[in-house]
XYZ file of C-alpha atoms in Angstrom:
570
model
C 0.000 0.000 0.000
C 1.133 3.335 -0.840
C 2.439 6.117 2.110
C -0.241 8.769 3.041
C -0.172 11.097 0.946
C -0.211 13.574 4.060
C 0.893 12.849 7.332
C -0.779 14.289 10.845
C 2.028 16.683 12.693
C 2.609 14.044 15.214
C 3.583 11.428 12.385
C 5.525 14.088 11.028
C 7.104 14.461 14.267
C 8.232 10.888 14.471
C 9.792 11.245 11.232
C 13.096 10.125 12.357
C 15.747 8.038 11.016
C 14.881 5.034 13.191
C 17.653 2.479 14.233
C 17.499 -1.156 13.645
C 16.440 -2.978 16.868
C 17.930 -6.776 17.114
C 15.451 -9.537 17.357
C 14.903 -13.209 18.262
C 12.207 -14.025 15.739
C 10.641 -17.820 14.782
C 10.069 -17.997 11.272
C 6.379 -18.787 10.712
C 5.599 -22.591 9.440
C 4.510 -22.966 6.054
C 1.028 -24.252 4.478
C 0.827 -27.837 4.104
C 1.405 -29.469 1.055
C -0.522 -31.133 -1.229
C -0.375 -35.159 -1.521
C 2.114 -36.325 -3.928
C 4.171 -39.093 -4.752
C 8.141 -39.453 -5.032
C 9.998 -42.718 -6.919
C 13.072 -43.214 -5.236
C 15.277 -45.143 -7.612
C 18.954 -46.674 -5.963
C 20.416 -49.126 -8.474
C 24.054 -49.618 -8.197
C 26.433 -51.100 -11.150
C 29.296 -50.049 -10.000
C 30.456 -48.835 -6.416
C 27.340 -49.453 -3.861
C 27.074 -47.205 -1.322
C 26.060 -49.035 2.569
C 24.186 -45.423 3.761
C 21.251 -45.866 0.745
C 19.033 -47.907 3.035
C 19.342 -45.043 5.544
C 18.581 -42.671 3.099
C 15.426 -44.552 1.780
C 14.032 -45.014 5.538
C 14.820 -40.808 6.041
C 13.090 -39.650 2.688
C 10.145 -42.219 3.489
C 9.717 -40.434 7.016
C 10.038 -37.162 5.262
C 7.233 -38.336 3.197
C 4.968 -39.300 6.472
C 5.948 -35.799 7.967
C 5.467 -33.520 4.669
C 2.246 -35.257 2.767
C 3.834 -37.548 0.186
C 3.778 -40.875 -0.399
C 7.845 -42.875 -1.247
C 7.665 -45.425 -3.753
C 11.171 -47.129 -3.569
C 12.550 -49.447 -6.581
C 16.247 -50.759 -8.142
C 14.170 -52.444 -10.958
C 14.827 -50.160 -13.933
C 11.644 -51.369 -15.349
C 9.788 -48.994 -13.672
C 11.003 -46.793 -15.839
C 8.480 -46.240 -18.254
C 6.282 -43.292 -19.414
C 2.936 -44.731 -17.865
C 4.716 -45.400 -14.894
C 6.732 -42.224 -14.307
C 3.506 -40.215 -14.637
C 2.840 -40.879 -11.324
C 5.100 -39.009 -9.732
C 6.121 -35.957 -8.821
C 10.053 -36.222 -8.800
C 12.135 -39.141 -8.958
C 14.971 -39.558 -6.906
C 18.289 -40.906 -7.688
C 19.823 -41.884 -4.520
C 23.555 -42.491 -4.593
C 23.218 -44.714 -8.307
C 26.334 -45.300 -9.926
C 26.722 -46.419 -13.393
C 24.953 -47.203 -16.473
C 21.860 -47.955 -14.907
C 18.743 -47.439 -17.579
C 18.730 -48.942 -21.087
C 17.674 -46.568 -24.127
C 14.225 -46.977 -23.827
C 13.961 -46.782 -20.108
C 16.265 -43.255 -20.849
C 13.528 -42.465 -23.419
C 10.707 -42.758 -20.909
C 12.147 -40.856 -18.137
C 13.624 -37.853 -20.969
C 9.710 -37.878 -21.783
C 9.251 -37.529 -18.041
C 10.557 -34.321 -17.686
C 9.869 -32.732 -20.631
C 6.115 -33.186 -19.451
C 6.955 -31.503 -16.318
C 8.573 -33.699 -13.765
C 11.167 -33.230 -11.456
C 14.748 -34.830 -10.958
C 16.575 -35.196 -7.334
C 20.242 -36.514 -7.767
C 21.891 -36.801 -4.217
C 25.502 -37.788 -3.864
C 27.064 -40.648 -6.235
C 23.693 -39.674 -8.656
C 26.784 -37.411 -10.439
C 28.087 -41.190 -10.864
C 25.769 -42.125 -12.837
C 25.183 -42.989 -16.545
C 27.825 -41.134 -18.378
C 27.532 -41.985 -21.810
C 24.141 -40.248 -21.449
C 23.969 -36.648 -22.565
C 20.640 -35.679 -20.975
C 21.457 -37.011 -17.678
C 24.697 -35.404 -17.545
C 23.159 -31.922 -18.409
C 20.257 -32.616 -15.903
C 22.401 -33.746 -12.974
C 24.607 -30.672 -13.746
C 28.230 -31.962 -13.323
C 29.515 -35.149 -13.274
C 31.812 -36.790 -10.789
C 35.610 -36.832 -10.934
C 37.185 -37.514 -7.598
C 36.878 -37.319 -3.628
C 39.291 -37.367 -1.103
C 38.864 -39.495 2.203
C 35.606 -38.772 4.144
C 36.082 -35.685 6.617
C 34.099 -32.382 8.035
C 33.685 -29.363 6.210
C 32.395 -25.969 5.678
C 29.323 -25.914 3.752
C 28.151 -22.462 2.648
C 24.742 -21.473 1.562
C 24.811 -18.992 -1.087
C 20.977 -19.011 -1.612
C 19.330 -17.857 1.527
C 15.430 -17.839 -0.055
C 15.423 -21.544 -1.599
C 13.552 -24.187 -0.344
C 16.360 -26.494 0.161
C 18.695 -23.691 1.941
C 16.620 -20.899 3.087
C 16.445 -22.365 7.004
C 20.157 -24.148 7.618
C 22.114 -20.614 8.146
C 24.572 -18.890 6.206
C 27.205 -21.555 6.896
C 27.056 -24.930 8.669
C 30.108 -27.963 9.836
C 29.025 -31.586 7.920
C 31.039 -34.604 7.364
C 31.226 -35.973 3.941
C 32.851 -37.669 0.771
C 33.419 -34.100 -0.998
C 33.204 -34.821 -4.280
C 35.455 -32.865 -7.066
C 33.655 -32.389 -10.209
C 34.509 -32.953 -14.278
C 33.140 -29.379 -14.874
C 31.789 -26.261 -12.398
C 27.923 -25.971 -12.677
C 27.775 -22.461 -11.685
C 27.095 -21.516 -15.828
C 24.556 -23.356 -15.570
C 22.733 -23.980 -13.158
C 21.467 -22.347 -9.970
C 24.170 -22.864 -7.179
C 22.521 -23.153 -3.971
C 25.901 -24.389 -1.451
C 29.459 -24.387 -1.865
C 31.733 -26.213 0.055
C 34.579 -23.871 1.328
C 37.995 -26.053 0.616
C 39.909 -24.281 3.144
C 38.156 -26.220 5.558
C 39.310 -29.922 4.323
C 42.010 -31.480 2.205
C 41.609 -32.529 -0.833
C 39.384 -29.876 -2.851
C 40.498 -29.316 -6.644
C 38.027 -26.893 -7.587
C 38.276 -23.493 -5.900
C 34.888 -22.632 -6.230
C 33.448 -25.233 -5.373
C 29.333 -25.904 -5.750
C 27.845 -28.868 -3.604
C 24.251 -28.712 -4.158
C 22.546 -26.639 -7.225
C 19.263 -26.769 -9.045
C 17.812 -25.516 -12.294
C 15.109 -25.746 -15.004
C 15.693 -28.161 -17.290
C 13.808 -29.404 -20.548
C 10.060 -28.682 -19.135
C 11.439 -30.344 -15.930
C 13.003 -29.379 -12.606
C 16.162 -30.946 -11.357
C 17.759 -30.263 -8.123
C 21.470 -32.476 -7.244
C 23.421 -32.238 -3.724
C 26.643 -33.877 -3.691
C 26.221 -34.782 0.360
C 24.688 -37.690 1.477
C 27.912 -40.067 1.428
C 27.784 -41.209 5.083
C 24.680 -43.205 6.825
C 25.124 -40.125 9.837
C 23.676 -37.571 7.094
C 20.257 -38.789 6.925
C 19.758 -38.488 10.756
C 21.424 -34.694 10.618
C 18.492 -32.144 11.008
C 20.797 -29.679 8.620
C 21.018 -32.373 5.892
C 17.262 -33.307 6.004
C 15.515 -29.952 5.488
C 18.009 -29.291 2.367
C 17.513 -32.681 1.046
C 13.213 -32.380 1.937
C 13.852 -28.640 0.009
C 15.149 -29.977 -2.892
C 12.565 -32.776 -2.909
C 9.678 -30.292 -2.805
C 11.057 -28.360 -5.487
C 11.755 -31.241 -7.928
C 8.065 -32.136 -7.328
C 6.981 -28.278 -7.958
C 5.208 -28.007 -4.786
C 7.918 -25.579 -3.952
C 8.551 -22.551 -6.360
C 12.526 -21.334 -6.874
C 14.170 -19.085 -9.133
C 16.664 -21.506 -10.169
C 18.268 -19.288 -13.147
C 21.671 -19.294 -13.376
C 23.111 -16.223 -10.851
C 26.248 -14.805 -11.614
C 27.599 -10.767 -11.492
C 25.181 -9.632 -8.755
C 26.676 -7.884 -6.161
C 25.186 -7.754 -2.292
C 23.019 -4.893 -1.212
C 22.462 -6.621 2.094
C 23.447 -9.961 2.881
C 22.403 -10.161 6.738
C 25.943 -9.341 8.434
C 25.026 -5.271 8.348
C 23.113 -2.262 6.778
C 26.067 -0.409 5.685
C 24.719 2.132 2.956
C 20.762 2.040 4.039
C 18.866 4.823 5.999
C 15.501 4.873 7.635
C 13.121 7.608 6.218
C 10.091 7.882 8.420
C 8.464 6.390 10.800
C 9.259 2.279 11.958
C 12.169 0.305 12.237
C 13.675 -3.096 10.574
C 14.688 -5.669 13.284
C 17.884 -7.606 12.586
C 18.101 -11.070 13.333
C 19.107 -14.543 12.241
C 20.526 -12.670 8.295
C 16.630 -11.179 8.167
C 15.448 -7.853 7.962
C 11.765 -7.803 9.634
C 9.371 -4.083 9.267
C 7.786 -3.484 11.947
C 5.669 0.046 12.333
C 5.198 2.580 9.926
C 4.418 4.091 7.584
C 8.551 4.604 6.877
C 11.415 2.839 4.546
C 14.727 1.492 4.850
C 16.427 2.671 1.814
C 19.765 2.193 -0.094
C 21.518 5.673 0.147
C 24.584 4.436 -0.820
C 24.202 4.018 -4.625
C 21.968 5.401 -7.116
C 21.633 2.908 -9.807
C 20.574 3.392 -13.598
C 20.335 0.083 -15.391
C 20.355 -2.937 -13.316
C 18.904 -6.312 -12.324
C 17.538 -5.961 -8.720
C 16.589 -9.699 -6.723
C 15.828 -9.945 -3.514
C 14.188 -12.531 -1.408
C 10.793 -12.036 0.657
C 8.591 -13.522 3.064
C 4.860 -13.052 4.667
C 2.958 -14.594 7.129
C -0.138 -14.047 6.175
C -2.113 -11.254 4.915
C 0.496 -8.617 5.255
C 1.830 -5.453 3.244
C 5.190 -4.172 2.146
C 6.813 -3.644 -1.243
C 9.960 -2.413 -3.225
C 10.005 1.170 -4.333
C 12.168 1.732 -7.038
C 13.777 4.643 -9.360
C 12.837 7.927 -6.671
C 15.361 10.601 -6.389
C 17.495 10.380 -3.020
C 15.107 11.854 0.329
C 14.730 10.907 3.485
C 10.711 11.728 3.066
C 9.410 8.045 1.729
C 6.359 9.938 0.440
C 9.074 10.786 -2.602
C 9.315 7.214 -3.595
C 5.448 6.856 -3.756
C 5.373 10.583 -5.860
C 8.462 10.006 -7.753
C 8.798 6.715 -8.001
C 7.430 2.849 -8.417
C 6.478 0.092 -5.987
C 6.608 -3.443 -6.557
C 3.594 -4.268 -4.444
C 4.012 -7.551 -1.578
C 0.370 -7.786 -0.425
C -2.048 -11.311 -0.383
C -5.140 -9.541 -0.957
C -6.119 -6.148 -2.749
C -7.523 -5.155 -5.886
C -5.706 -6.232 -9.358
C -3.386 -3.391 -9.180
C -2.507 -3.218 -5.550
C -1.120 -6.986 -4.620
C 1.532 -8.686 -5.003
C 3.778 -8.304 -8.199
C 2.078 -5.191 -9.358
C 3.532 -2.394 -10.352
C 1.199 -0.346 -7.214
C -1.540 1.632 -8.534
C -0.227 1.556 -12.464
C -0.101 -1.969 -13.951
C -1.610 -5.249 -12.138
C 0.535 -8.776 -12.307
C 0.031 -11.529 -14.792
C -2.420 -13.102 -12.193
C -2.464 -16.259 -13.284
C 1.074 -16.419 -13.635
C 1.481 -15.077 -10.545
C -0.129 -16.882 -8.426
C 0.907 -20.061 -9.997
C 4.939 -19.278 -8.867
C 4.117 -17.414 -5.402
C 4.289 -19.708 -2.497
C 2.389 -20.166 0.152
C 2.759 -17.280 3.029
C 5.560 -18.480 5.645
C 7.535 -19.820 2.322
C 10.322 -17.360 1.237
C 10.113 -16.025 -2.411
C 12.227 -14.252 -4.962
C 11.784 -11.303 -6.471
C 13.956 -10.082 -9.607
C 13.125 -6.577 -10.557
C 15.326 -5.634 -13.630
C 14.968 -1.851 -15.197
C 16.449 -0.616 -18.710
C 15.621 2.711 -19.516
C 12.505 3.249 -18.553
C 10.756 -0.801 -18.568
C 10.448 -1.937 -15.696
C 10.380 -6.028 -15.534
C 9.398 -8.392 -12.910
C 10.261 -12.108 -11.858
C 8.802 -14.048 -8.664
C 10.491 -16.943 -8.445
C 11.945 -17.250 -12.113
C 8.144 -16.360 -13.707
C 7.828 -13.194 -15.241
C 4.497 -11.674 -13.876
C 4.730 -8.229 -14.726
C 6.380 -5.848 -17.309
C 5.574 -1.885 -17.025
C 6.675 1.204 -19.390
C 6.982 4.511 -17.829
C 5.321 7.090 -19.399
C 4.855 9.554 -16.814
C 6.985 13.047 -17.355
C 7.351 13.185 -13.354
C 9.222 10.081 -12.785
C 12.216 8.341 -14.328
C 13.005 4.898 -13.315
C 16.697 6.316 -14.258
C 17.050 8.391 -10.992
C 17.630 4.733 -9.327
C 17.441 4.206 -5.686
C 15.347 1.715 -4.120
C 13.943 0.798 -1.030
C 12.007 -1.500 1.390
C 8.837 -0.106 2.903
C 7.942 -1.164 6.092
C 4.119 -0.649 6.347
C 2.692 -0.296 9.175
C 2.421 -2.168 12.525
C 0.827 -5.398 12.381
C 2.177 -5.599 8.593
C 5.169 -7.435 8.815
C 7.074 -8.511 6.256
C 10.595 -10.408 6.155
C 13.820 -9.463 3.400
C 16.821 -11.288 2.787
C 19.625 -11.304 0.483
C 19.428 -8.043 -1.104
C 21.386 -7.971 -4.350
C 22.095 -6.041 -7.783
C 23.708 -6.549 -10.986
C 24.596 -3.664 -13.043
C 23.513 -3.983 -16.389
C 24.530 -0.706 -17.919
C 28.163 -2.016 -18.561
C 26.536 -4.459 -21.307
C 28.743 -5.393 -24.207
C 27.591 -5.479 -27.826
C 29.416 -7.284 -30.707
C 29.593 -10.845 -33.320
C 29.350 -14.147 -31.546
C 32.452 -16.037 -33.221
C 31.712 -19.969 -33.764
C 33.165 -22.443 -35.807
C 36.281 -21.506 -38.659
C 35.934 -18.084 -36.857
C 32.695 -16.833 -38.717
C 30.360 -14.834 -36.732
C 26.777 -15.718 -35.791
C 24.654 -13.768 -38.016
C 20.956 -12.806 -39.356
C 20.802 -13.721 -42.479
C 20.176 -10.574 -45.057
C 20.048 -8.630 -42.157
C 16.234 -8.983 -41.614
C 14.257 -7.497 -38.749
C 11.044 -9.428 -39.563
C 10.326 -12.314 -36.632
C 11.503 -15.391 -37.929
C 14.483 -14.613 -40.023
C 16.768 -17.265 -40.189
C 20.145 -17.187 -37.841
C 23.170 -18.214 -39.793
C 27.493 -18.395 -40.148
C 28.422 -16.023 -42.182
C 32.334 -14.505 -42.195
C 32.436 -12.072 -39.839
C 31.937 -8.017 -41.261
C 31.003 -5.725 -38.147
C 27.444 -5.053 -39.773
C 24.985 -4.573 -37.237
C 23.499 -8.344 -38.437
C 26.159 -9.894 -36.594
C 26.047 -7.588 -33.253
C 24.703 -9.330 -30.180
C 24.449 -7.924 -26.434
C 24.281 -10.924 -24.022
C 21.295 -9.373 -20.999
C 21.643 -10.379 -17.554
C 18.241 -12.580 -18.047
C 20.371 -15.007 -20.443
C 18.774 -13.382 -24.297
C 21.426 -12.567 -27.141
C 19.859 -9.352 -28.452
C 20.534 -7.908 -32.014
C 20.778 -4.467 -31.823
C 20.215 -3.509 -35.354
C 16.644 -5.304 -34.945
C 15.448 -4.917 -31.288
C 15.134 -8.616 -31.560
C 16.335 -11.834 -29.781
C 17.913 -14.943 -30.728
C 15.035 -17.485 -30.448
C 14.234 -21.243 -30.868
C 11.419 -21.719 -33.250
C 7.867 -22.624 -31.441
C 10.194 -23.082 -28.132
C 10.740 -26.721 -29.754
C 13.048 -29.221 -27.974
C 13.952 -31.547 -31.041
C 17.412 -31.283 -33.055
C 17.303 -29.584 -35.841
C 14.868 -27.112 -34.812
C 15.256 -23.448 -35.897
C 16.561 -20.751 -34.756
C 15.261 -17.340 -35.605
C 14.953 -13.931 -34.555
C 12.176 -12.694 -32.969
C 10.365 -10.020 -30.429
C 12.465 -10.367 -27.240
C 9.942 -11.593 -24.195
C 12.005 -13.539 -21.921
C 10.830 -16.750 -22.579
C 12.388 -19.635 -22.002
C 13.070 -19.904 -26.489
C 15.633 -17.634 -25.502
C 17.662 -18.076 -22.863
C 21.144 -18.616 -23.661
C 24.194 -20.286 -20.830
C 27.440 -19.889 -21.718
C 28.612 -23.142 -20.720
C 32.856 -23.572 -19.468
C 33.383 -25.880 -22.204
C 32.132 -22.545 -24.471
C 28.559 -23.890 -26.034
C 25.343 -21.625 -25.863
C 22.769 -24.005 -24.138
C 19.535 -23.739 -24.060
C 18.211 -24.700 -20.614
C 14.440 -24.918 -21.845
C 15.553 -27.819 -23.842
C 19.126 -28.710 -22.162
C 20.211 -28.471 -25.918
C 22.823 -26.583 -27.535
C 23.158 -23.918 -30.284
C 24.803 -25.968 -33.247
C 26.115 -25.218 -36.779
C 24.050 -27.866 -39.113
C 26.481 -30.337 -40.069
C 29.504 -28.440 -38.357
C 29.502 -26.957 -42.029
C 31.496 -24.338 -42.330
C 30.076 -21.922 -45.639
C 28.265 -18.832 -45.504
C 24.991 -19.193 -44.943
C 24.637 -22.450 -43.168
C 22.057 -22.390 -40.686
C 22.028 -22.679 -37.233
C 19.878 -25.135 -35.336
C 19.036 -26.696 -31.724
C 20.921 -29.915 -31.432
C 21.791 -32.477 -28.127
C 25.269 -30.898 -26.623
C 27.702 -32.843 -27.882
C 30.948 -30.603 -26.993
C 32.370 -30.753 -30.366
C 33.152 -27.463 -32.785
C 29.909 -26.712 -34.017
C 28.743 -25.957 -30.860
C 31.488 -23.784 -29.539
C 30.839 -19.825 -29.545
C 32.918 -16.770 -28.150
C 30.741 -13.977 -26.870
C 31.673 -10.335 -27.109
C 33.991 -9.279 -24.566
């Protein structure tokens, strides 16, 4: 809800830069869950770990506690489409090996390209490596461990289901695994393991647990889970139940790859924010909490201009805040509801006052909307991204809304932002406050294969026009700005590079088209240097790895080889 638009003397009065007050707070429990059902799949062909019967009997007691029913099987037979359908996520617990034929890998590709949901824990990165779609699904495959030993685990995603309630760092003994390749490209990294801690880390950075959107599916993988101790660990159990619930989709996660955003606030200190008006923030357990009001805690340090705002949020029930965004700097909040925007956080108003609108100017997608918000007491994510004057926004990786200012009076360039804290009896919780600037963007040709440069071919503008190699010129047909939200834009058009009808098979097109954020086209530069796809966990490929002008470009399974390698402008 928006400030007053006048305030009595004695608010005016108490218009004082209020100090954050420290405070013990429990977080509220969540809505129950609807009944589902989970496969949990252990074949071994290889190495067989002794803690898998453990780690059945914990995920079947998670199941009694949390409303779904554990089917539990090592007979790849029950891998078939009819089968599969009747679950919500299947988990791989500790397999190792080549452990489905082709037609059981069929089924369960099928599987989540309808919609289902993956959950790889531990020696799952063991696991069937001569299959592509697994390997891009699990997100990294094994390489090495050292011997079993405690270690630092660090969350990096405070606002996920599987990490939002096990603190910012916790002590776990484990079989770390090193990893062929770092996810963090990606996928969404969720935990890293900090290597100073243990011997015997090869990675640097070094993810342990990540999920992501894959193929019409969900897939979330944790690398713990070695030792028969885990499953009794209450730590270990509400990431591994998180994950669960969002590989089933009861649970909604931005799971986009996350890389270049810098912390705002990151629960340690409020260096750089100031109170304007009335109310406070408490300050406990990495959480900022409103109480009071009508007043906002606001980032003074920084006015930003083009940039990709997330930050993570939760309610307990029918409670009000939002994010005001692109006022000019003033300790008065009623400037950010006169001068600027707020992203609304409410459970109940009218269309253009509740959550994910843009307050009083431009209601939220509601179906889409309410389809990724979850339930209050959950946390959610927010990504609010402006360029010039759109305004975009994401709750948990959806787009709901996407607003143009008009208005001569405000500019969403002037650039600060804030959290309003509403009112007493309106609390509502923040964490991880974080920003990307996108204003630094670089435009220029995509080189692939014999060094010719990804290009529209005849240098169309009209949605649909081919993408093709083509020797490289510096015409405005082969210029290409990579966004923070993953599209390869062409300048010269407005457009984005796109796959056809958002297909999945090889082969299909790619085209430009009118930019929307879809999931057509998202682009992940990968470390071995394709352009993938994470829709369809395929890559962008040269037909034939031909090398003439004008060859097209198509969607094709990641193979690693040359057609699939690209160099983005840098």
């Amino acid at each position: 809800m928006r400030f007053l638009a006048k305030w009595t003397a004695a608010a005016a009065g108490a218009l004082l830069t209020a100090s954050l007050v420290p405070l013990a707070t429990a977080a509220p429990a969540a809505a129950a869950d609807p009944a589902y059902r989970v496969l949990v799949f252990s074949r071994t062909v290889t190495f067989r770990h002794d803690s898998i019967p453990s780690g059945i009997t914990a995920i079947r007691s998670l199941g009694t506690a949390n409303n779904f029913t554990v089917d539990a099987t090592e007979d790849p037979t029950a891998f078939t489409s009819a089968n599969l359908s009747r679950y919500r996520a299947v988990v791989f617990l500790s397999t190792t090996g080549d452990v489905l034929n082709g037609t059981q890998q069929t089924a369960f590709e099928s599987y989540i390209a309808s919609g289902g949901g993956y959950v790889g824990v531990h020696a799952a990165a063991d696991t069937e490596y001569d299959w592509p779609f697994y390997g891009n699904l699990v997100g990294a495959y094994f390489s090495s461990h050292p011997s079993i030993q405690q270690a630092t685990v660090r969350t990096e995603d405070q606002g996920d289901p599987a990490t939002a309630d096990i603190g910012a760092t916790w002590t776990h003994t484990d079989e770390w695994y090193n990893y062929q390749t770092n996810p963090r490209s990606t996928t969404h990294v969720l935990a890293s393991v900090d290597e100073s801690s243990y011997s015997g880390g090869t990675m640097g950075d070094h993810p342990i647990s990540w999920c992501q959107d894959y193929s019409g599916g969900r897939a979330f993988y944790t690398g713990l889970g070695h030792t028969k101790e885990s499953y009794g660990e209450g730590p270990f159990l509400k990431h591994l139940l998180g994950g669960i619930r969002y590989a089933a989709g009861v649970a909604k996660a931005d799971c986009r790859p996350e890389n270049g955003y810098s912390p705002l606030f990151n629960g340690s200190g409020t260096t750089g924010w100031k109170q304007a008006g009335p109310g406070s923030f408490t300050l406990a357990d990495r959480t900022l909490t409103s109480q009071g009001g009508m007043g906002m805690l606001w980032y003074s340090a920084k006015e930003f201009h083009s940039y990709s705002l997330k930050l993570d949020w939760r309610m307990n029930g029918d409670n009000n805040s939002g994010v005001f965004v692109g006022f000019p700097a003033s300790d008065d909040p009623q400037s950010a509801v006169d001068k600027g925007y707020e992203i609304q956080i409410d459970a109940s108003d009218d269309a253009s006052r509740t959550t994910g609108s843009v307050y009083g100017f431009k209601a939220a997608d509601q179906a889409a909307r309410d389809a990724a918000l979850n339930a209050p007491g959950s946390w959610n994510t927010y990504e609010i991204k402006v360029e010039g004057e759109r305004l975009q926004v994401w709750l948990n990786g959806v787009k709901i809304n996407d607003f143009t200012n008009t208005d001569p009076v405000r500019s969403l360039q002037q650039g600060y932002i804030g959290l309003q804290n509403h009112a007493t009896g309106d609390p509502v919780s923040f964490r991880n406050v974080r920003i990307k600037d996108l204003s630094s963007a670089v435009a220029g040709p995509v080189r692939g294969l014999a060094g010719k440069c990804l290009d529209v071919a005849a240098a169309g503008t009209a949605n649909g026009t081919q993408v093709q190699l083509y020797t490289c010129n510096g015409t405005g047909a082969q210029t290409w700005t990579p966004t923070a939200v993953g599209e390869l834009r062409n300048p010269q058009s407005g457009k984005c590079l796109d796959v056809a009808g958002a297909g999945t098979a090889n082969g299909t097109k790619i085209q430009l088209w009118d930019c929307n954020s879809m999931g057509a086209q998202k682009w992940t530069p990968t470390t071995a240097g394709e352009l993938r796809n994470p829709q369809s966990g395929k890559c962008l490929d040269v037909t034939a790895a031909a090398t003439a002008d004008g060859t097209k470009v198509q969607l094709y399974t990641c193979n690693g080889s040359a057609a699939q390698k690209w160099t983005l402008p840098a």
